[in-house]
Amino acid sequence: MATEFHNLQELRHSPSLVTKVFIQRDYSEGTVCRFQAKFPSELDNRIERTLLEETVKTLNSYYAEAEKIGGQSYLEGCLACATAYIIFLCMETRYEKVLRKISGFIQEQNEKIYAPRGLLLTDPIERGMRVLEISVFEDRGSGGSSPSSTMSSGSSAR
Amino acid sequence: MSQIQHAALDQQGRYNQICTRGGSCPPPADGSEPAHCPGHRSRSPRKKWQVFPGRNRFYCDGRIMMARQTGVFYLTLVLILLTCGLFFTFDCPFLASNLTPAIPAVGGVLFIFVMGMLFRASFSDPGILPRATPDEAADLERQIDSAGCSRPPPRTREVLINGQAVKLKYCFTCKIFRPPRASHCSLCDNCVERFDHHCPWVGNCVGRRNYRFFYLFILSLSLLTVFIFAFVITHVILRSNQTGFLGALKDSPASVLEVVVCFFSIWSIVGLSGFHTYLISSNQTTNEDIKGSWSTKRGKDNYNPYSYGNILTNCCAALCGPLPPSLIDRRGLIQSGTPQTVSQSNGTSNSSYASTQLHSNMQGAHP
């Protein structure tokens, strides 16, 4: 596994995208935002199973925190209603605060774990919370010329 | 290597995955320069609402969004403003001097609340789900086609939610499997989360993000209507004690119009408020109620998996639950090379689909 070959700057300058893997939503607990913990087979030799599962579990816990219905959300809701929702012009909702934490978390995970392995996570909010998109880049360590030549021959044949 | 690739880091530190096309497939509009991506090459950056694929109208640079047909919304506005205007102009002076000035004060507060909730319900994003990017759509198509050998391939997925089987349908327009409780509004041409109904009076869909505003609007409007009706009647009665009934009507003719409008409104609006109170307390949407999705007539074991069990929790969850942010980012700038939705830029979708197809061929059997 090439751990030192890639960093974010390298990915920025000359990556080659091999494919995108999508982790779909898990609706077994209703409409709350959760992503499936199933490990996609395309990533078998790119990243350890436990790392990705840990990332997805942490993301799920963040979303559960954002959508939690409890004392704090009631307070926020009643206060907002009492001020005819004008208060949201100056204050951020709890959901928005958690979403900011999530993008910070994804950025940090990309820097530490995914970019060195030639992968890139896209924040689900940029995909309408439908999927967790993982972009898979060419793995330099394992002779990456064959995927690109196959693709270029494929595209030129069109 | 004929492929041009780059991933750019934008100002917010987000990654945009961009051109993976080779120089051999020229972009349709941009000529032969391979470094530019197809799509929008106008010098001034355009905002996302300008290329929104649904049938919505945007005002104030994307801050306000409504459905295409807004005629009935203006009728609602006219009715409310006219009735309240007549009330404050003709009835309130008499009532304030003869009874108490609290009457116009309370009326004023109710009126402002009604208008606030109406604008919030009409102008905000009801919870529209953005359409799938070309890569996602291709991935889903591959999964659907590989799932079964029967023709046509299944376009539904079954999911167990709290023990109840729920079918998720595939939306052909948005190219996604709709989340539970979402529905596609044919008038606005969007999939909306927790779709309740499309309300022409409000000029927008009612969905997850604006349901509480809609409910508070009809609730406060029913209070306002009852309030105006009661006090106009009181005004006419008090006046007829002084000048007789016909004299009272001659002195304030506007009261007749107000009573007529309020009388008909009360029946419809109070009834609607009652209906939605029932829906909220059982955590159902109008859509589900009309289709009888959770009715026991469908099966003995049919129950609503989203209900929290007691009325108070259901009401609190609907009205005081967290307000999710809009998923469609209307006022964001379009960055060249951002994955466009499937209704545009066919060039990008072809190349990325080709690359994923080739990759799956290389990998052999796809699970």
PDB file of C-alpha atoms in Angstrom, chain B residues 33 40 136 229 240 265 277 339 363:
ATOM      1  CA  GLU B  33      -9.062  23.995 -25.961  1.00  0.00           C
ATOM      2  CA  HIS B  40     -20.612  27.723 -18.599  1.00  0.00           C
ATOM      3  CA  GLU B 136     -24.188   8.840  -9.427  1.00  0.00           C
ATOM      4  CA  PHE B 229     -65.434  37.782  12.436  1.00  0.00           C
ATOM      5  CA  SER B 240     -77.239  48.837  16.049  1.00  0.00           C
ATOM      6  CA  SER B 265     -62.860  31.428   5.181  1.00  0.00           C
ATOM      7  CA  THR B 277     -53.472  19.083  13.539  1.00  0.00           C
ATOM      8  CA  PRO B 339     -20.502  17.944 -11.656  1.00  0.00           C
ATOM      9  CA  GLN B 363     -12.465  -5.494 -12.729  1.00  0.00           C
TER      10      GLN B 363
END
